[in-house]
Coordinates of C-alpha atoms and ligand atoms in Angstrom, one line a residue:
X1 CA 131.9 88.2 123.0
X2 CA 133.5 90.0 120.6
X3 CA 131.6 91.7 117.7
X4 CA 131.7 93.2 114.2
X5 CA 129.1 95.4 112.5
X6 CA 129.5 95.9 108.5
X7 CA 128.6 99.3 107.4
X8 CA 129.3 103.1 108.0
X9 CA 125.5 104.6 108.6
X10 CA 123.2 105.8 111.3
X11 CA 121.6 102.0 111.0
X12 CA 125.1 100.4 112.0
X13 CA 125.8 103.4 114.5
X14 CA 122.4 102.2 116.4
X15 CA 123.4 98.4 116.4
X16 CA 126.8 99.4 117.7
X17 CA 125.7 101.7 120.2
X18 CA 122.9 99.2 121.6
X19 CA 126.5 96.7 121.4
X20 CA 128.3 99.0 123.2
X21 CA 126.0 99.3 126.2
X22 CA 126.2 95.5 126.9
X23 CA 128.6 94.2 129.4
X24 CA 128.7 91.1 127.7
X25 CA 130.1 92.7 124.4
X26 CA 133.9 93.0 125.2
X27 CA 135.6 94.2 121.5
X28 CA 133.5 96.2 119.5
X29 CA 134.9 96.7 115.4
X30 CA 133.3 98.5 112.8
X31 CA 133.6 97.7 108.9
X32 CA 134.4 99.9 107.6
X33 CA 132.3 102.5 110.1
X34 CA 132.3 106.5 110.4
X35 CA 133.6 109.6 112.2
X36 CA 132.0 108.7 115.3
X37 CA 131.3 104.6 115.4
X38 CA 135.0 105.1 116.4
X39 CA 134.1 106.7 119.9
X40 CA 131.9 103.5 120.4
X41 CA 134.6 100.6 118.9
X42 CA 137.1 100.4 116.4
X43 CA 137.3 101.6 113.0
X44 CA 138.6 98.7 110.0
X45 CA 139.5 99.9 107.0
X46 CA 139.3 96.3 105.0
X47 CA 136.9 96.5 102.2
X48 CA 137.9 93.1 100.3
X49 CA 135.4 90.2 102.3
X50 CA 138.0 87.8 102.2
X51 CA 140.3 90.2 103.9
X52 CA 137.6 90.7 106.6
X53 CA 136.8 87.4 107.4
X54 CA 140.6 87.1 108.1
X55 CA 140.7 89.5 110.3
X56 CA 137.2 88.6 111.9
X57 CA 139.1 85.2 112.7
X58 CA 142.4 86.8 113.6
X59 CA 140.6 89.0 116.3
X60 CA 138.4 86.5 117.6
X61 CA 135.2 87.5 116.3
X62 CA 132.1 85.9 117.5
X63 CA 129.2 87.3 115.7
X64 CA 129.3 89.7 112.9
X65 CA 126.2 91.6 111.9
X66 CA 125.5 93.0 108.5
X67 CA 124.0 96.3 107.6
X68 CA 123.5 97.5 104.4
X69 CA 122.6 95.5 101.3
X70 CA 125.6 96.1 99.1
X71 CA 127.8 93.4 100.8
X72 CA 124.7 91.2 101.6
X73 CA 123.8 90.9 97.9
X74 CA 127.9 90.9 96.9
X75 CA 127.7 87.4 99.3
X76 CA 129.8 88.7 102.5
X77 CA 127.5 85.9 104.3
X78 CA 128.6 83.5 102.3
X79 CA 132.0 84.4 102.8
X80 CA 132.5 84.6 106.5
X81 CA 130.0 81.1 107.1
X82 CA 132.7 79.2 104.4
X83 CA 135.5 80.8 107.9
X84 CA 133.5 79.0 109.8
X85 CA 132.6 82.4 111.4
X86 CA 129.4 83.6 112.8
X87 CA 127.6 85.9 110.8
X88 CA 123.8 87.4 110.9
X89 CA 122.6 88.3 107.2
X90 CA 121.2 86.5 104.1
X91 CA 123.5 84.6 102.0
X92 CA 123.8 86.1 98.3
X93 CA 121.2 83.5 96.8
X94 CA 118.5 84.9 99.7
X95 CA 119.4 88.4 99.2
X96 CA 117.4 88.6 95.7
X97 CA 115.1 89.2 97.4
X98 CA 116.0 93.0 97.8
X99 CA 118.3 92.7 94.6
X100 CA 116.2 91.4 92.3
X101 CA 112.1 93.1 91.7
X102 CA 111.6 90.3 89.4
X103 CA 113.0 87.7 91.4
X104 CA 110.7 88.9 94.5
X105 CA 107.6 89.5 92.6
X106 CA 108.0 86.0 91.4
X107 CA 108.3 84.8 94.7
X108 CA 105.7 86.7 96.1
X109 CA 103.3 85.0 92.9
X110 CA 104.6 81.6 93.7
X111 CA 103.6 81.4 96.7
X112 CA 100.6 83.5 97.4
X113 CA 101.4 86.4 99.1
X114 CA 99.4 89.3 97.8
X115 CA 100.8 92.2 96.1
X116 CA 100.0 94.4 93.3
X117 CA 99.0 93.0 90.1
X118 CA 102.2 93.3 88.3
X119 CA 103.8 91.4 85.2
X120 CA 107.8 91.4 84.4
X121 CA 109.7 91.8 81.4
X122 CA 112.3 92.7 79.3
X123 CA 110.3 93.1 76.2
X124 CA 109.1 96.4 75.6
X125 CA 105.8 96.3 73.3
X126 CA 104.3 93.8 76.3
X127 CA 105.2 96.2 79.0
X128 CA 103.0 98.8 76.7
X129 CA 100.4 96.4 76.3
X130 CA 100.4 96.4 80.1
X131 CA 100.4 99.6 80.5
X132 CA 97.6 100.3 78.5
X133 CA 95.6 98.2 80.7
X134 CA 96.0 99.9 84.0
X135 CA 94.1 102.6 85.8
X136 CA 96.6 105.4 86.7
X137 CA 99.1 106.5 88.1
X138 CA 101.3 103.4 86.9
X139 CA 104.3 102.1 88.8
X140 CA 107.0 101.3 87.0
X141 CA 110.2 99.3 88.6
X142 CA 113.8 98.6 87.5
X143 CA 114.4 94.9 88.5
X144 CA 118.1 95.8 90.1
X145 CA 119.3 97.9 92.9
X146 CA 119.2 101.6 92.1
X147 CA 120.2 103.4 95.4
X148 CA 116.5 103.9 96.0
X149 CA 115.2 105.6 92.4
X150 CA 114.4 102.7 90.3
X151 CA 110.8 103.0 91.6
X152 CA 108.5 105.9 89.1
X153 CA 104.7 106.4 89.7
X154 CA 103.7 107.6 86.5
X155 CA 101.1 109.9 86.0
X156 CA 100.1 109.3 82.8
X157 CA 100.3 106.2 80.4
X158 CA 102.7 108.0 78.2
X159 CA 105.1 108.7 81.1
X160 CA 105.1 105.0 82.1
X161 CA 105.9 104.3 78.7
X162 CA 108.7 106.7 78.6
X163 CA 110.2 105.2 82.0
X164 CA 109.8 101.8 80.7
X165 CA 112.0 102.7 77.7
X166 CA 114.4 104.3 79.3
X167 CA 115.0 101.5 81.8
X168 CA 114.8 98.3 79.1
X169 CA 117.7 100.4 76.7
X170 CA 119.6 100.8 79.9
X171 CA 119.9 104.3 79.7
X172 CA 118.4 104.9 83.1
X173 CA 119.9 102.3 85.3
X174 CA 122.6 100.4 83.0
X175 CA 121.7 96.8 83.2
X176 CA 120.0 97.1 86.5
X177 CA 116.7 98.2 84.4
X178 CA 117.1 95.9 81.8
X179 CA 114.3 94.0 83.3
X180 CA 111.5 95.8 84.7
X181 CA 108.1 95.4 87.0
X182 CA 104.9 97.0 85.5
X183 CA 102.4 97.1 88.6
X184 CA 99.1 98.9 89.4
X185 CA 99.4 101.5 92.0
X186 CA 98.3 100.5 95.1
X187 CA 96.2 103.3 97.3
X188 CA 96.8 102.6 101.2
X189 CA 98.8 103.3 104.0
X190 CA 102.3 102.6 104.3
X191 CA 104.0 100.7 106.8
X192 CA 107.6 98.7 107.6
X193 CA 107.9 95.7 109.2
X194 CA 111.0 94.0 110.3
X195 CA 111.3 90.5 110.7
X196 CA 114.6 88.7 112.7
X197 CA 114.8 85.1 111.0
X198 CA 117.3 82.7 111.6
X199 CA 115.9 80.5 108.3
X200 CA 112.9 79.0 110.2
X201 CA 111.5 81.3 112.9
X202 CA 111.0 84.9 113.5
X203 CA 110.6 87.0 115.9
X204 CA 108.2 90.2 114.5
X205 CA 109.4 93.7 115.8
X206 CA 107.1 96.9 116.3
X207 CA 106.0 98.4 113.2
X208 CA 107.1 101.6 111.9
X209 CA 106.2 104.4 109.7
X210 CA 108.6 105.6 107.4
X211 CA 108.8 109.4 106.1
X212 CA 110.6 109.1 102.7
X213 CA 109.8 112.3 101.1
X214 CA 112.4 115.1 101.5
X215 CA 109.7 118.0 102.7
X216 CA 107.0 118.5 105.4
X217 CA 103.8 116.9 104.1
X218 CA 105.4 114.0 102.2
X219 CA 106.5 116.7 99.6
X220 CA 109.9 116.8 97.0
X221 CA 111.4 114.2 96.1
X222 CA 111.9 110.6 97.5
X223 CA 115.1 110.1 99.7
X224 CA 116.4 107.0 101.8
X225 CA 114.1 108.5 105.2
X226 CA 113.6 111.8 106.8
X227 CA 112.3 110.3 109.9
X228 CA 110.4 107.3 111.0
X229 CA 108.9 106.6 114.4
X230 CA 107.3 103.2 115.9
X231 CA 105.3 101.7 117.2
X232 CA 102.7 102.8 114.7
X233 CA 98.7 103.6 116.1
X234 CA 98.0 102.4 112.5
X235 CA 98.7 98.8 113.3
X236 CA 96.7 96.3 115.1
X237 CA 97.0 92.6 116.3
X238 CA 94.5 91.7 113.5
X239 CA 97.3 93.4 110.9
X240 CA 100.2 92.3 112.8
X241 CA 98.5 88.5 112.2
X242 CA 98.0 89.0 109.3
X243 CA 101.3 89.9 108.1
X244 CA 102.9 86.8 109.9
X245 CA 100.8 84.6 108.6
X246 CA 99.8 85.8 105.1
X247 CA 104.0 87.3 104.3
X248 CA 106.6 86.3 106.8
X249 CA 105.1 82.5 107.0
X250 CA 104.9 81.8 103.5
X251 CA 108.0 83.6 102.8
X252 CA 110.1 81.3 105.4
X253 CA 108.8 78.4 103.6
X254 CA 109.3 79.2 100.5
X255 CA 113.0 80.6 100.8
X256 CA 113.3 76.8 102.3
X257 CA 111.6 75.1 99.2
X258 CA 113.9 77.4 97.2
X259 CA 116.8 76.5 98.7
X260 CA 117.8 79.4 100.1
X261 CA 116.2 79.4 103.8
X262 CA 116.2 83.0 104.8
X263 CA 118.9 84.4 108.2
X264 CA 118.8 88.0 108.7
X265 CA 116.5 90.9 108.8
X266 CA 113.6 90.8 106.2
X267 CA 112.5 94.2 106.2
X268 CA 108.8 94.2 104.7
X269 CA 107.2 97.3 103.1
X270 CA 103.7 97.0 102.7
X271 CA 100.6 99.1 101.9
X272 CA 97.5 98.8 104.1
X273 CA 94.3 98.7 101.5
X274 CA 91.2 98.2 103.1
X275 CA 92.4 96.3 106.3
X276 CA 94.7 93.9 103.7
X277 CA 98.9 94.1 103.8
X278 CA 100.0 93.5 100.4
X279 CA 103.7 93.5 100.1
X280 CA 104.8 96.5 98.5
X281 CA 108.5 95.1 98.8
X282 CA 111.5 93.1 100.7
X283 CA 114.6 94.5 102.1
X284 CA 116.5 92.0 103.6
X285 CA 118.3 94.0 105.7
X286 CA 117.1 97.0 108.6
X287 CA 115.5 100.2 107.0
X288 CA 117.6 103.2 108.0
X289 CA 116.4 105.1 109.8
X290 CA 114.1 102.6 110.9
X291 CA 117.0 100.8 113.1
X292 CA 117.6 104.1 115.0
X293 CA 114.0 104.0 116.7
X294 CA 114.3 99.8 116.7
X295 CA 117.1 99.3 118.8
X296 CA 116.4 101.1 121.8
X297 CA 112.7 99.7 122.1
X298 CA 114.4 95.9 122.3
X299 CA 114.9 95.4 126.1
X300 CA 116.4 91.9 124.9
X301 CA 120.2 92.6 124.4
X302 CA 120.6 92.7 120.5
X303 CA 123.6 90.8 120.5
X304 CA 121.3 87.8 121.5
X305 CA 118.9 88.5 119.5
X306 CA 121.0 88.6 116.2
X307 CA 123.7 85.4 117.6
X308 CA 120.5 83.3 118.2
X309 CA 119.0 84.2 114.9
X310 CA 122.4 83.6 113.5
X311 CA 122.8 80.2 115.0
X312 CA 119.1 79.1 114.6
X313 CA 118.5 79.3 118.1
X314 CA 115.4 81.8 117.8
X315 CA 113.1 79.2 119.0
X316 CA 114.1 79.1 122.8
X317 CA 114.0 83.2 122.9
X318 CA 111.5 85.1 124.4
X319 CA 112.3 88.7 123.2
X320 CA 110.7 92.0 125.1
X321 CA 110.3 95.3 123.9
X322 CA 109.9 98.7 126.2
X323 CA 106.2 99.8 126.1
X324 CA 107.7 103.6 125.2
X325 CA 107.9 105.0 122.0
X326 CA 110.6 106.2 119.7
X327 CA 110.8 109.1 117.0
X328 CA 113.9 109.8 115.0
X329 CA 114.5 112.7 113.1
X330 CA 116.9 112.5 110.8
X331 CA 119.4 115.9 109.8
X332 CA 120.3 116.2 106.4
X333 CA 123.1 118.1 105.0
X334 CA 122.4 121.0 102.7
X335 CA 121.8 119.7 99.2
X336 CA 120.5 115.8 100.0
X337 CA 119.8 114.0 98.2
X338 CA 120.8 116.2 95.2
X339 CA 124.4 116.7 95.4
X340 CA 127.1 115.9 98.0
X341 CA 128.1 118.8 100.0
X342 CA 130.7 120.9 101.6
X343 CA 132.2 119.4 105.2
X344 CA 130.9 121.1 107.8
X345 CA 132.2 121.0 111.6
X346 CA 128.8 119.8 113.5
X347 CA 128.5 121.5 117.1
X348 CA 126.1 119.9 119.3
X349 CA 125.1 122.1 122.4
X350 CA 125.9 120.8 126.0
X351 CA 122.8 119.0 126.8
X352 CA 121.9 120.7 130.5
X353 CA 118.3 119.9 129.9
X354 CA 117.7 116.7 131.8
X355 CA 115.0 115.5 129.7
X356 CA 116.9 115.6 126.5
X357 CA 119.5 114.0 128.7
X358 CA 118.1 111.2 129.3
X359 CA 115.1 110.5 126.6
X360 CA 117.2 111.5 124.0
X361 CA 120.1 110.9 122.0
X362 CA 122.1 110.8 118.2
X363 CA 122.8 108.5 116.1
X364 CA 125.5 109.9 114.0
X365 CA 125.6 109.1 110.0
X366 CA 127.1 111.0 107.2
X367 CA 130.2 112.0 109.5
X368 CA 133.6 112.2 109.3
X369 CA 136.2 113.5 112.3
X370 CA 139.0 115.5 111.6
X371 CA 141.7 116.7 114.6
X372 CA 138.8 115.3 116.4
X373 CA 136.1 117.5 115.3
X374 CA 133.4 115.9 113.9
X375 CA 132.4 117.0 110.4
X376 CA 128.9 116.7 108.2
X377 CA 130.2 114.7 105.6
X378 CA 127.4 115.1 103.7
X379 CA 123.6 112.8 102.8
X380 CA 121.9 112.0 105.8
X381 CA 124.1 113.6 109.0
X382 CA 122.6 112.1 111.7
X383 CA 119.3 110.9 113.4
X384 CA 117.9 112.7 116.6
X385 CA 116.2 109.8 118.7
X386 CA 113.5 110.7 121.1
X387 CA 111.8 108.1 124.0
X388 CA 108.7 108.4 125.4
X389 CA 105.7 107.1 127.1
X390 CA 103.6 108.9 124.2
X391 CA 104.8 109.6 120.4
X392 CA 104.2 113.4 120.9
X393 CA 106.1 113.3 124.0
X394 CA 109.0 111.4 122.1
X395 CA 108.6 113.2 119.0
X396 CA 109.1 116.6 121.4
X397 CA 112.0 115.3 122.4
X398 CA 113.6 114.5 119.3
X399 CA 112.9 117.7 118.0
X400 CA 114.5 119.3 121.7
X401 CA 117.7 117.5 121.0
X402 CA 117.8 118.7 117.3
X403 CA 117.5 122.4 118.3
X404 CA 121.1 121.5 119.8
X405 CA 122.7 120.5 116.9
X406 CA 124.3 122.8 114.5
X407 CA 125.6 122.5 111.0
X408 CA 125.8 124.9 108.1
X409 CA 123.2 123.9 105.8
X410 CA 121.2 121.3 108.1
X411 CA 117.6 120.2 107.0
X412 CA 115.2 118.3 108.5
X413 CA 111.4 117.7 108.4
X414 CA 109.1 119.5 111.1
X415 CA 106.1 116.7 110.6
X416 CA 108.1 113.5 111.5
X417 CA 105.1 111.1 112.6
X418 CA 102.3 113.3 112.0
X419 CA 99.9 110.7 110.8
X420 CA 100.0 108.9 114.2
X421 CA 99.3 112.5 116.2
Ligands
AMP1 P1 109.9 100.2 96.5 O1 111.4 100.5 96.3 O2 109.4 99.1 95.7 O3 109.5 100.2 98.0 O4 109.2 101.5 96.0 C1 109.5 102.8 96.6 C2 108.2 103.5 97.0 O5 107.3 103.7 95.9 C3 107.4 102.8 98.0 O6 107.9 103.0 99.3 C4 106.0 103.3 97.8 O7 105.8 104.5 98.5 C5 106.0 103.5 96.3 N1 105.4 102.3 95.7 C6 106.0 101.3 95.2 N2 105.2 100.4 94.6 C7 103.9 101.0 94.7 C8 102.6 100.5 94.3 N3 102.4 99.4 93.7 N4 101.6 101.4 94.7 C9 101.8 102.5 95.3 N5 103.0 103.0 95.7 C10 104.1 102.2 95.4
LIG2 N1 114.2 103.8 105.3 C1 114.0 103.0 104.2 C2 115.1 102.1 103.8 O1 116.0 102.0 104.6 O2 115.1 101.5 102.8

């Protein structure tokens, strides 16, 4: 089988390196890919869809499997399924979900699945009224994608207000916060969940915990993930039940009644208050770097887990996952998630230590190569991945391989999964 994987991040380095490892996977592209995807497949450097799905067909393609959720919510699915290709993702209409807070708080209303007490609007005195009626800290959301900053707890009412105002006149998001979500803030624990659909069944994966605060002790601000690990202590069967029957159930049917049955990975963020999930929000795509510590707990091969799901097949699969545990840390460059910052040449040691050797490896990110050096390009690096029959036992060895890897100005968290230890 031959296979593509849109995207150039640690998430799509995973998928391809769990691709890569299976004998049944013949060519492996990328689209458009990074500095080192290119040591595990080839590089395309096609951006228009149409363009791809050409080549997809050209080059025999048999399954195509998106990452991020730029092209998802752009309608890449929609593209390659009118080639008659084979393609794991949402179509556009499905991926509101993620790209619309207003859409997916709507839904969520609709049909029953609990979440905060929210309204939506575009109007500004009615967002105040709101306001006023809400214990603090507020949280207030731009409807649109916002690269991960359209989300502000508020501290005080005046503050929400402020946000609000900003986002409604469009000076904080353009027209992606011309809408916004008023909600109360909810006081929990927080957990991911993924979900593979193929538009009528699912197959739940383990949960993980997410770190998205830049600093040790969920301090500075928010970024895309400094770590995650999985599976989670924090989660039991009763939650795990829960969420399939109170969110992923109900969400499956009503993407159907919609019309818009939802294919692809719904990625559910949800805050654990008092023993209850509410969904906090969707993704419709894998959290990054959640798909780093994912992948190698599947023992099913992922490309037929994502070509079943893709051609509704997920019914007559029975998918295992390795009783071990995984932590990732992830490396940052110097000033993430400020600025961009200078190249630098990344030097990882020569891994003698058998341990690390085998329980451990990289997924590489934010990387370019140049002569064949491989270069911090700059945002999240990479992702150290450790395995192990304990977290502390893979979280050491995570934080074993990072102390091999050198870059000028690298930064990463110390704590990565210390609520589970
Ligand atoms: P979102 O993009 O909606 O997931 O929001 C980003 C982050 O803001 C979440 O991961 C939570 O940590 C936090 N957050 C969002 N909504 C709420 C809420 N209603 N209560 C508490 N925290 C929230
Ligand atoms: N790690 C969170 C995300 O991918 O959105």
């Amino acid at each position: 089988m031959n296979v593509m994987v849109i995207g150039s991040g640690g998430r799509e380095f995973a998928i391809g390196r769990a691709l890569s490892k299976d004998a049944m996977v013949q060519k492996l592209y990328f689209a458009p890919g990074n500095g080192a995807t290119d040591r595990l497949g080839e590089n395309v450097a096609i951006s228009d869809y149409e363009a791809l799905a050409l080549f997809a067909k050209e080059r025999g393609v048999d399954l195509t499997i998106v990452g991020p959720e730029g092209p998802l919510v752009d309608g890449v699915v929609d593209i390659f399924k009118a080639h008659g290709l084979t393609i794991f993702g949402p179509s556009k209409a499905a991926a509101r979900l993620e790209g619309s807070k207003v859409y997916m708080k709507n839904f969520l209303a609709k049909y029953g699945i609990p979440t905060a007490r929210y309204i939506e609007t575009d109007h500004i005195e009615t967002a105040y009224k709101f306001i006023a009626t809400l214990a603090l800290p507020v949280v207030v959301k731009a409807d649109g994608l916002c690269a991960g900053k359209g989300v502000i707890i508020a501290q005080s009412h005046d503050e929400a207000k402020k946000a609000v105002g900003e986002m409604l006149s469009g000076a904080a998001f353009g027209d992606a916060g011309r809408k916004v979500v008023v909600e109360e803030f909810l006081d929990g624990y927080e957990l991911s969940m993924f979900a593979i659909c193929d538009g009528e069944e699912f197959i739940l994966l383990p949960a993980a915990q997410d770190h998205k605060r830049l600093l040790d002790g969920d301090q500075g601000p928010n970024t895309g993930g400094m770590g995650a690990y999985a599976p989670t202590p924090l989660v039991d069967d009763v939650i795990y039940e829960k969420v399939k029957t109170r969110v992923i159930r109900p969400t499956l049917e009503g993407m159907r009644a919609e019309g818009c049955p939802f294919e692809g990975v719904l990625f559910i963020g949800l805050m654990i208050v008092g023993g209850e999930p509410l969904t906090l929000e969707f993704n419709v795509r894998f959290g990054d770097p959640e798909c780093e510590i994912l992948m190698p707990l599947m023992q099913t091969p992922a490309r037929e887990l994502f070509y079943k799901a893709a051609t509704k097949q997920l019914d007559a699969l029975h998918v295992s996952f390795s009783n071990q545990y995984a932590v990732g840390v992830v490396m940052a460059s110097r000033d993430y998630p400020y600025h961009n910052s200078m190249p630098a040449e990344i030097i990882v040691d020569e891994i003698i230590h058998e341990e690390i050797a085998e329980h451990a490896h990289i997924c590489f990110a934010g990387v370019g190569s140049q002569d064949g050096v491989l270069m911090a390009t700059g945002g999240r690096v990479l992702v150290c991945v450790g395995l192990g029959e304990s977290i502390r036992e893979a979280r050491d060895r995570a934080y074993m391989l990072c102390g091999q890897v050198h870059f000028a100005g690298k930064k990463l968290r110390s704590d990565i999964a210390y609520q589970a230890l």
